[in-house]
Short mmCIF file of C-alpha atoms and ligand atoms in Angstrom, two decimals:
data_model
loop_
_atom_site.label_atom_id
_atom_site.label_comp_id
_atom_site.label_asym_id
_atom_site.label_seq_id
_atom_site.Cartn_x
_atom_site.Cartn_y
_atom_site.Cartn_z
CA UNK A 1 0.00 0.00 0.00
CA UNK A 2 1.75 3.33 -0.90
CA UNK A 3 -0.15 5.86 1.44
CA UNK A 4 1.34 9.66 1.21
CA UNK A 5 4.35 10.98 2.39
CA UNK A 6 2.23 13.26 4.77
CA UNK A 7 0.82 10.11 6.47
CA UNK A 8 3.88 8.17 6.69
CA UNK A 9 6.04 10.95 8.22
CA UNK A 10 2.84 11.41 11.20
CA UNK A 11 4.53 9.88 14.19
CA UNK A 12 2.44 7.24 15.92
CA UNK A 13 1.58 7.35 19.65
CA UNK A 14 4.70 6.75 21.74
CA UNK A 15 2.38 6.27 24.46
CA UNK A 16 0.27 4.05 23.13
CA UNK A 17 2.03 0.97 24.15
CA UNK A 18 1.96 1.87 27.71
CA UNK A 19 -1.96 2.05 27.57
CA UNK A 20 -1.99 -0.92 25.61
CA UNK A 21 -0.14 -2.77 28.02
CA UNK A 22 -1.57 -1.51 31.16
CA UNK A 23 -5.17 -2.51 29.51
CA UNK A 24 -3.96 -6.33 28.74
CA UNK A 25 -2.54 -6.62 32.16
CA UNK A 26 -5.76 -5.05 34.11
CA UNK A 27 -7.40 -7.60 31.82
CA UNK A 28 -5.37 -10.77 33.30
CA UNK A 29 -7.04 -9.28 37.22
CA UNK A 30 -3.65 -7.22 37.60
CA UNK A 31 -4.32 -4.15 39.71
CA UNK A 32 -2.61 -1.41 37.64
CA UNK A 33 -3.09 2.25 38.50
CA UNK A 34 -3.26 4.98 36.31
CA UNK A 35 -1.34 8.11 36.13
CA UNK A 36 -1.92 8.48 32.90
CA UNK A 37 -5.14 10.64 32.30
CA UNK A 38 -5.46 14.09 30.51
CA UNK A 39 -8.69 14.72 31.47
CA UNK A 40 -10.61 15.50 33.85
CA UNK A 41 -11.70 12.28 36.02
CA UNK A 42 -15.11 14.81 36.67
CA UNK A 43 -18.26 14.13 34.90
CA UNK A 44 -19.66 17.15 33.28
CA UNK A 45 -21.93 19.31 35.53
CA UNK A 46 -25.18 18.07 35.47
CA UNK A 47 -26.37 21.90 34.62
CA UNK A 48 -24.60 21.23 31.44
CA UNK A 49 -25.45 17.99 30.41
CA UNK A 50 -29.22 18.79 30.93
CA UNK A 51 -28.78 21.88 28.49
CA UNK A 52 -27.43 19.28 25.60
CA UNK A 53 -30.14 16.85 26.17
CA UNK A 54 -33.05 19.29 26.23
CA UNK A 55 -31.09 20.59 22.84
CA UNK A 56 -31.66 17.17 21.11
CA UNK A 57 -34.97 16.54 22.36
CA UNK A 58 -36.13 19.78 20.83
CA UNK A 59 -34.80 18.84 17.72
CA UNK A 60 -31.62 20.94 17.30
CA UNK A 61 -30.30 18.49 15.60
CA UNK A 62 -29.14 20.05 12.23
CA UNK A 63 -25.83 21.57 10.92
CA UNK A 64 -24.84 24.10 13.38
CA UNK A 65 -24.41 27.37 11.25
CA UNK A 66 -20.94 28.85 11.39
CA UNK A 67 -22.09 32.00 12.82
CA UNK A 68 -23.56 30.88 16.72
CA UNK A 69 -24.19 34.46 18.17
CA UNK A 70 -25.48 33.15 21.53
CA UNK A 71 -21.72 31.23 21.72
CA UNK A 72 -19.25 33.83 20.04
CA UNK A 73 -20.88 36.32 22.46
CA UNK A 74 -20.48 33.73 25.35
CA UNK A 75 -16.98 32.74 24.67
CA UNK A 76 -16.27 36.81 23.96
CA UNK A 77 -17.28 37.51 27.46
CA UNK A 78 -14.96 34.69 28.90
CA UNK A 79 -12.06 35.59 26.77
CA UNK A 80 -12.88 39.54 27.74
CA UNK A 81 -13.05 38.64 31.36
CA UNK A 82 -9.88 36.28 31.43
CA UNK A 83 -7.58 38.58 29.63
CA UNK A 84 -8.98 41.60 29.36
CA UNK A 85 -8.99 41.44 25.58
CA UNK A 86 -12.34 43.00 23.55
CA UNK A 87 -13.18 40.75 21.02
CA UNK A 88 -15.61 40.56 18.17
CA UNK A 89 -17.93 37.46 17.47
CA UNK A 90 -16.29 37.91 13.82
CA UNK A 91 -12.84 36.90 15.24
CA UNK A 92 -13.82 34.04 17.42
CA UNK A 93 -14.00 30.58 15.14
CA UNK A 94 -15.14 27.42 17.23
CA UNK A 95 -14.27 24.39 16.37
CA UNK A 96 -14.45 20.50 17.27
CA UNK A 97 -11.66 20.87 19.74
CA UNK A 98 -9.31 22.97 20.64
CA UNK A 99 -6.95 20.44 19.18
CA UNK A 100 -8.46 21.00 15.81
CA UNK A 101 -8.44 24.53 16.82
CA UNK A 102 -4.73 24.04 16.90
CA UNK A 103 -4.86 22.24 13.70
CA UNK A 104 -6.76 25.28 11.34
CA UNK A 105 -4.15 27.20 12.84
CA UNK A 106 -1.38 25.83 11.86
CA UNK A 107 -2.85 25.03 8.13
CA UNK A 108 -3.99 28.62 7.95
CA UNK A 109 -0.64 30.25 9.55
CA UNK A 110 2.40 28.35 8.38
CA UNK A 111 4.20 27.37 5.07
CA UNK A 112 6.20 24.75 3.76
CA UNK A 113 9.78 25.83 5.63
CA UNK A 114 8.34 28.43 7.97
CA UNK A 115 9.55 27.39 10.96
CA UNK A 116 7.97 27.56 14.79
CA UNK A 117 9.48 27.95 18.05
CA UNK A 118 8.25 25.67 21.17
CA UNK A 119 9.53 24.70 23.91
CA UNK A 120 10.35 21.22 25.69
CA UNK A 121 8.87 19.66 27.16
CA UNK A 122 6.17 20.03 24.68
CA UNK A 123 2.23 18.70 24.24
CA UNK A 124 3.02 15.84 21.74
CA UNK A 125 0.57 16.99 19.46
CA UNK A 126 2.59 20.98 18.44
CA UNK A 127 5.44 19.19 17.05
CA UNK A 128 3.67 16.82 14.63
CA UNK A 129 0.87 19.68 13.82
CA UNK A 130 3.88 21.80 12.47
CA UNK A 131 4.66 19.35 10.38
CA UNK A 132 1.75 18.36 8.98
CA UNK A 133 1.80 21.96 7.59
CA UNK A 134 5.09 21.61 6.21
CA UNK A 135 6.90 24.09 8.76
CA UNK A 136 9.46 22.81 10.71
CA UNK A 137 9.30 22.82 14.54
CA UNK A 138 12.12 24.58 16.46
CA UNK A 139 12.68 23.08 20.19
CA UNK A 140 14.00 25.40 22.62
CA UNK A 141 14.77 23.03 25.67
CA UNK A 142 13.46 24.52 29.36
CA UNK A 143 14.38 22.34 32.64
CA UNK A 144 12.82 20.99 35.86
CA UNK A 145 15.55 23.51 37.78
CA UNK A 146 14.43 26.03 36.29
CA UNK A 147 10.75 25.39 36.69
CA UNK A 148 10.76 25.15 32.95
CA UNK A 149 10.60 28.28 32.36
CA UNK A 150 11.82 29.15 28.66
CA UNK A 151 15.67 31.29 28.42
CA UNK A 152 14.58 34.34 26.61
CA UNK A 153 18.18 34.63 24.95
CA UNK A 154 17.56 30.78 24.20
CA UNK A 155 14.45 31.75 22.33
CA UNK A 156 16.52 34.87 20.49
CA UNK A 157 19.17 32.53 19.70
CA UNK A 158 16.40 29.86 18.09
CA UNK A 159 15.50 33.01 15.57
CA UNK A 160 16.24 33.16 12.05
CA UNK A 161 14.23 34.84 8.99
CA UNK A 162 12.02 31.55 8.51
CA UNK A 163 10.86 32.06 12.36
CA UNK A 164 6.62 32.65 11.66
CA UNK A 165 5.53 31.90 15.57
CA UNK A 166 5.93 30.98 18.88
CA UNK A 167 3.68 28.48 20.75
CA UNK A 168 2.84 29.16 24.55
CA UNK A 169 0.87 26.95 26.66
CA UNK A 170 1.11 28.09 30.03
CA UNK A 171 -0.18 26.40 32.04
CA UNK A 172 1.50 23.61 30.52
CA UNK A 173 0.81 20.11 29.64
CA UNK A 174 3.10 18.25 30.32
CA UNK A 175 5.39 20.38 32.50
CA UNK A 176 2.10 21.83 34.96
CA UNK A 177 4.60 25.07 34.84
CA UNK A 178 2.95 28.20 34.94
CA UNK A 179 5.09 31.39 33.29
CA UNK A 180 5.70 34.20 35.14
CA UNK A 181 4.71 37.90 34.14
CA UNK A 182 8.54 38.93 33.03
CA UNK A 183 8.71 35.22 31.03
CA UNK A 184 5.08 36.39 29.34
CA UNK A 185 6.53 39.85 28.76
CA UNK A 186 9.87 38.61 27.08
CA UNK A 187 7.86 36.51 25.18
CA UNK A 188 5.65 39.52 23.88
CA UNK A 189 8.56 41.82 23.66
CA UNK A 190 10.58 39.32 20.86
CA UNK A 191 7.18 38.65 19.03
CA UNK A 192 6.91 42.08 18.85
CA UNK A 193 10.64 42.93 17.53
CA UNK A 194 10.37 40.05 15.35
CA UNK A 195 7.31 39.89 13.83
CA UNK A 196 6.50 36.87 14.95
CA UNK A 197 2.77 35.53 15.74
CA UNK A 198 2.35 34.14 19.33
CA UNK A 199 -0.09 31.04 19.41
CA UNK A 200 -1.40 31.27 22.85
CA UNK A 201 -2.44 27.82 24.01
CA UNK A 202 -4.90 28.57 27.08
CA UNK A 203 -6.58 25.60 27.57
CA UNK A 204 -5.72 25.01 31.45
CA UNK A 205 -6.27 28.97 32.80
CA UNK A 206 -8.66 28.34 35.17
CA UNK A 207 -7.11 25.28 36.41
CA UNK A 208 -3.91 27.53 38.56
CA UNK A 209 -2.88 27.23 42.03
CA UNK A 210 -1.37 28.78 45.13
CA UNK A 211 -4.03 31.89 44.74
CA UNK A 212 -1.99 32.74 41.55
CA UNK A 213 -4.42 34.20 38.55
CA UNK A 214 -3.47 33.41 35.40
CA UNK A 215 -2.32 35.65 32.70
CA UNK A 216 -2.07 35.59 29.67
CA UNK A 217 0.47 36.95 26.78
CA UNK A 218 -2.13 39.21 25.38
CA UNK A 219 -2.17 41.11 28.26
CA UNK A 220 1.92 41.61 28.20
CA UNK A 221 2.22 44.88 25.79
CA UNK A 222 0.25 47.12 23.36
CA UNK A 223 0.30 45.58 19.96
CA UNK A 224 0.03 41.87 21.36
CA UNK A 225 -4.01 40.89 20.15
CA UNK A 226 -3.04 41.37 16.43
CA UNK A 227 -0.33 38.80 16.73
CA UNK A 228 -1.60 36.42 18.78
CA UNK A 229 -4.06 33.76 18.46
CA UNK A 230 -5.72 33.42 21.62
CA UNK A 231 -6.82 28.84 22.02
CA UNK A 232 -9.33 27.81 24.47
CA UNK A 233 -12.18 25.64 24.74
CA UNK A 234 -14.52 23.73 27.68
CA UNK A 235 -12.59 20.57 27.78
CA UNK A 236 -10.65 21.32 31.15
CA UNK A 237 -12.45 23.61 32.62
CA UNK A 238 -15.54 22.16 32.53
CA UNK A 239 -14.42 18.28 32.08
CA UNK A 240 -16.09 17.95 29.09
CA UNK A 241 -13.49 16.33 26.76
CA UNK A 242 -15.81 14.21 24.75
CA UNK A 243 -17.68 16.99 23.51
CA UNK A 244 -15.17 18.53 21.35
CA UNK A 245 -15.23 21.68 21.39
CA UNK A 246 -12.28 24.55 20.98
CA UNK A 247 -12.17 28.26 19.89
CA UNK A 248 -9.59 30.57 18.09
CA UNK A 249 -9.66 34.33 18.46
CA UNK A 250 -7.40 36.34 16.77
CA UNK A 251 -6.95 38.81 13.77
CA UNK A 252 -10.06 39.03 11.57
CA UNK A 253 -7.97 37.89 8.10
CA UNK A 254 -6.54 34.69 9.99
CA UNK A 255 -10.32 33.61 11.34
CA UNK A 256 -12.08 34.29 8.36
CA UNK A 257 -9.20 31.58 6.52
CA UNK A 258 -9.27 29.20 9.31
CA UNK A 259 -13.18 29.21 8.79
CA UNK A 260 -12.84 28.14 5.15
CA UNK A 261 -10.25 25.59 5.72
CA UNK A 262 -12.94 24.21 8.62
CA UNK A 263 -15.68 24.33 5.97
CA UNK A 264 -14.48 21.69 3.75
CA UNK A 265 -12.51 19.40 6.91
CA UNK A 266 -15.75 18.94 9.43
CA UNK A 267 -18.22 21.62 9.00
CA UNK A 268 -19.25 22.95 12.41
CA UNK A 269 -19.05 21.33 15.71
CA UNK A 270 -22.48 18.92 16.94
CA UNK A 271 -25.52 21.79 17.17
CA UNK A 272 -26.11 20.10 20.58
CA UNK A 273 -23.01 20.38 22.07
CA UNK A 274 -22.76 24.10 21.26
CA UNK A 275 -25.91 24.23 23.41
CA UNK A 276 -24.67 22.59 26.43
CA UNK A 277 -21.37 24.95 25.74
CA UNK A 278 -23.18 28.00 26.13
CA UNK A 279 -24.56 26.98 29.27
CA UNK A 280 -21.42 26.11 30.85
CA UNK A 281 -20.20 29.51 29.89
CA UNK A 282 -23.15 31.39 30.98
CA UNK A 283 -24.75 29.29 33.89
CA UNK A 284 -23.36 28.67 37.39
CA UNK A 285 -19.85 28.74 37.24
CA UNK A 286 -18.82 27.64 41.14
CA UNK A 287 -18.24 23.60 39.26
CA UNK A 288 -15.18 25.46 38.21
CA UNK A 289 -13.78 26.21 41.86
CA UNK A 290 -15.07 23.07 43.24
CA UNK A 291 -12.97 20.87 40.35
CA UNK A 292 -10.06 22.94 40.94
CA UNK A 293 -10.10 23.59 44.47
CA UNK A 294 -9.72 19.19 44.27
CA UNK A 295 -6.88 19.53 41.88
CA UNK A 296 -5.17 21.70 43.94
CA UNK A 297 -5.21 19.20 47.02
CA UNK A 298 -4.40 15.93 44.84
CA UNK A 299 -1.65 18.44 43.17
CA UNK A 300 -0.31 19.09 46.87
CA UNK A 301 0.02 15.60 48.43
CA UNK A 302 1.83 14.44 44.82
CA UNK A 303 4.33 17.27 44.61
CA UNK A 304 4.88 16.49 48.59
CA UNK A 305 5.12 12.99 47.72
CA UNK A 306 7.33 12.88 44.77
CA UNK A 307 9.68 16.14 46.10
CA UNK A 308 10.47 13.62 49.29
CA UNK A 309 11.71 10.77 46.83
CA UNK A 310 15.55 10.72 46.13
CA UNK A 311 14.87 8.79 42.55
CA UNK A 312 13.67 12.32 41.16
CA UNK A 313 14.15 15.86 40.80
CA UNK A 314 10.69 17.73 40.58
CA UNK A 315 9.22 21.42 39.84
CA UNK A 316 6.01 22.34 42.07
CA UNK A 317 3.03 22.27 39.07
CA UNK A 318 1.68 25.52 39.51
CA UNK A 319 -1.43 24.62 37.32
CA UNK A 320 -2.91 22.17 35.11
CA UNK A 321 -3.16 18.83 36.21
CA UNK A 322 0.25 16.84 35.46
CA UNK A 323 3.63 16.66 37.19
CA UNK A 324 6.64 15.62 35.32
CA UNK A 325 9.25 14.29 37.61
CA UNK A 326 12.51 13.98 36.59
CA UNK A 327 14.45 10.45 37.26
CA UNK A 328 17.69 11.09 35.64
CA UNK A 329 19.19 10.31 39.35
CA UNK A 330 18.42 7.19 38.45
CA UNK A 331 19.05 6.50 34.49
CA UNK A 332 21.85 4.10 33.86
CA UNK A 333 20.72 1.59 36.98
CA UNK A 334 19.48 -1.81 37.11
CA UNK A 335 16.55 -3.29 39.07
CA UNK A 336 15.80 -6.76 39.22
CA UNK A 337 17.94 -7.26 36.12
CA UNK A 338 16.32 -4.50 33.96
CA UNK A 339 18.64 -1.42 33.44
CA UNK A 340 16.63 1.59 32.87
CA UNK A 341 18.45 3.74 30.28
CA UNK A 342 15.39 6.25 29.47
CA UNK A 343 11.97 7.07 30.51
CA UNK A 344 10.52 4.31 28.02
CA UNK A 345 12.51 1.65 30.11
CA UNK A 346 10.93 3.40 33.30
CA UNK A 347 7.87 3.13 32.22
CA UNK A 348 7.80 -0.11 31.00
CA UNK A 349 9.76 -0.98 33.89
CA UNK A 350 7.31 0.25 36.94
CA UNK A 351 4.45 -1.34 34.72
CA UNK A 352 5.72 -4.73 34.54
CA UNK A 353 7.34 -5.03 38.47
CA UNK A 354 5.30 -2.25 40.69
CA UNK A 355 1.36 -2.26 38.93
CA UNK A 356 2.04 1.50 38.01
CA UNK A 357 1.02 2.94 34.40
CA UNK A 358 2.60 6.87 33.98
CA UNK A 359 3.57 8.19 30.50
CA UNK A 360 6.85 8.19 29.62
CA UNK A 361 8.68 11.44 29.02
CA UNK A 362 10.28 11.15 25.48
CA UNK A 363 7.51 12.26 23.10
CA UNK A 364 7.35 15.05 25.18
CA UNK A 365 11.11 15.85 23.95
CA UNK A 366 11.36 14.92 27.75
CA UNK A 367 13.55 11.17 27.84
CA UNK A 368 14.34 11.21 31.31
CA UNK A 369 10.96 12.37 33.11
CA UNK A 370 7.64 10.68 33.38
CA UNK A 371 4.31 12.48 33.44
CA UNK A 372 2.02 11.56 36.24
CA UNK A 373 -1.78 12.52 36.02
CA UNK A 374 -3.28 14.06 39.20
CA UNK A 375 -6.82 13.50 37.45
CA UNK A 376 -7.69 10.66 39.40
CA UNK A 377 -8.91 9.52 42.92
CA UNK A 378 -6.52 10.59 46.09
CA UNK A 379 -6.57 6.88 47.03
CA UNK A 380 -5.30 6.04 43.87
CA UNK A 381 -2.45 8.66 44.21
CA UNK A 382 -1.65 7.79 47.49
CA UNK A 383 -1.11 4.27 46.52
CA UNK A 384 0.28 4.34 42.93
CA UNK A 385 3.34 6.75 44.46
CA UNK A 386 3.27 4.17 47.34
CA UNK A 387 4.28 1.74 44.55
CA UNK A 388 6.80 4.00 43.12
CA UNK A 389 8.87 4.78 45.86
CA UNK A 390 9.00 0.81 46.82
CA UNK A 391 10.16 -0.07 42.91
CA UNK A 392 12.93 3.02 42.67
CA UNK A 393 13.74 4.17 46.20
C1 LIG B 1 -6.24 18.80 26.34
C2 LIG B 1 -5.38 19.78 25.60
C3 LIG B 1 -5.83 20.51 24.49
C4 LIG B 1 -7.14 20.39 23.78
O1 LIG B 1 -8.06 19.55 24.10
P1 LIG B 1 -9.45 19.52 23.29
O2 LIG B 1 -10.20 18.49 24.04
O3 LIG B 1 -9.12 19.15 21.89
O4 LIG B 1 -10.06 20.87 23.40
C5 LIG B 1 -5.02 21.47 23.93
N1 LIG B 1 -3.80 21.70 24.41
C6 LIG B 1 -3.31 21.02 25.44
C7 LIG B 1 -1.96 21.36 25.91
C8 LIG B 1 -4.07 20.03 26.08
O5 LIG B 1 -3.56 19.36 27.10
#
């Protein structure tokens, strides 16, 4: 079968295996637990749900159109409210995900050799979106010592004249780092100097800790909103992942092509689903605090947990919901006969001898760290990093 070039060079799920695995040995009555989630372990308000169903029952069941005014004017309000930001309902586009939002932005933003700074540890998904586009994606490394926060003359240094943007997703997945207003402003100020659009990845802003708002890079500097494209969507906040739903806003021109690139991919997200999405963004909101306030408590016995353990190095996760421990004090060693050279041999390492699925570092551009998942039960926590200190400690 000769399949395209374009399909062949689409890297398959590193993690994949590790889920696989997991699932065959949970099948064989093998307690395995789970740090692999990224999602919410929530159920979606019941506010929200109810909103859907009452939407299909009343028969809005037909192509959403592409202009929603009751939802642009929604997610304008959030977006206003979050960042500060005015936007129009002309230059908000949702989509069926923000990780299809991600993808029209990427088709409508970058050509074949334009390049695109991010930095690692990265969201798997940036790197091979790039390069489905034809750009090529420039890694500027960050570390757990420096709470992965990205060098500014690092980035400067990653510049040449094919340089079209800079991704930011703070809070981050996978590093739960949060940037800091000078990072945020350094950012802005090199867009700025360089012409360089910012792709704002906000998908975990409401999910912060330690009393610490979030901010964003559109509010670092005049001149930011018309070279940024601001990424959201309900997935996080409101744990509703299967819905699939994600928004863009940004600069009128870029909107308007990401619309007619959407057109012909998947039309309009499910009618329904917009309906329950408006609700979530205009009904009770205290679901928000209540998910989060629990995030924050599973995120402090983890870090407390895993900053005790002399197998890692860790960074406090100052939002999301991930921690990514770092066990090079341990690469290179053996345990019961298997040496552990990488994060793959970790992982497949604390599956097979301690019951413990995590996700290996190394798609992440990350080969010596593990992500852990704090989007599941305390117990669960409390025993899976039970299991991990016995296997490496
Ligand atoms: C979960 C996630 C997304 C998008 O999720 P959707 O469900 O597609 O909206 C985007 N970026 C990051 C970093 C994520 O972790």
């Amino acid at each position: 079968m000769r399949l395209s070039t374009r399909a062949t060079n689409v890297s398959p799920s590193a993690t994949l295996a590790i889920s696989r695995k997991a699932k065959e040995l949970r099948s064989k009555g093998i307690d395995v637990i789970g740090f692999g989630a990224g999602e919410p372990d929530f159920d979606t308000p019941a506010h929200i749900a109810a909103a859907a169903a009452l939407a299909v029952t009343s028969g809005d069941t037909r192509y959403a159109p592409s202009k929603l005014p009751e939802l642009h004017s929604a997610v304008c309000e959030a977006v206003r409210e979050a960042t500060g930001v005015s936007y129009t309902p002309k230059q908000v586009l949702v989509s069926c995900g923000a990780k299809h939002t991600l993808y029209n932005v990427m088709q409508a933003l970058i050509d074949p050799g334009d390049e695109v700074i991010l930095f690692a540890p990265y969201w798997v998904t940036y790197p091979e979106q790039v390069a489905l586009a034809g750009g090529r994606p420039v890694i500027v490394e960050t570390s757990v010592e420096d709470d992965f926060a990205p060098d500014l003359e690092a980035v400067r240094a990653a510049i040449t004249g094919r340089t079209r943007a800079i991704i930011v997703n703070s809070p981050s997945n996978p590093c739960g780092s949060v940037y800091g207003e000078s990072v945020l402003e350094g950012l802005a100020a090199i867009a700025v100097e360089h012409d360089l659009m910012v792709v704002s990845d906000e998908i975990y802003d409401r999910l912060t800790y330690d009393g610490r708002p979030h901010r964003s890079i559109l509010e670092c500097g005049a001149g930011m909103a018309e070279r940024t494209v601001y990424v959201n969507g309900p997935s996080k906040t409101y744990a509703m992942t299967g819905w699939r739903l994600g928004w863009a806003l940004g600069p009128e021109p870029l909107i308007s092509a990401m619309a007619d690139l959407q057109d012909h991919c998947t039309s309009n997200p499910a009618s329904f689903a917009i309906a329950g999405c408006v609700e979530a963004l205009t009904g009770p909101q205290d679901c928000v605090e209540a998910m989060r306030a629990e995030f924050e408590q599973r995120r402090d016995f983890m870090y407390g947990r895993l900053s005790s353990m002399s197998c890692c190095r860790v960074s406090k996760p100052r939002g999301a919901f991930y921690a990514l421990p770092d066990f090079s004090p341990i690469m290179g060693t053996t345990r019961a006969g298997v040496t552990i050279q990488d994060s793959m041999d970790l992982a497949g390492f604390l599956l097979e001898h301690a019951g413990v699925a995590l996700v290996p570092g190394t798609p992440f551009g990350a080969p010596t760290s593990a992500r852990l998942s704090f989007a599941t039960s305390m117990a669960h926590i409390e025993e899976g990093l039970d299991r991990i200190e016995r296997a490496l400690c």
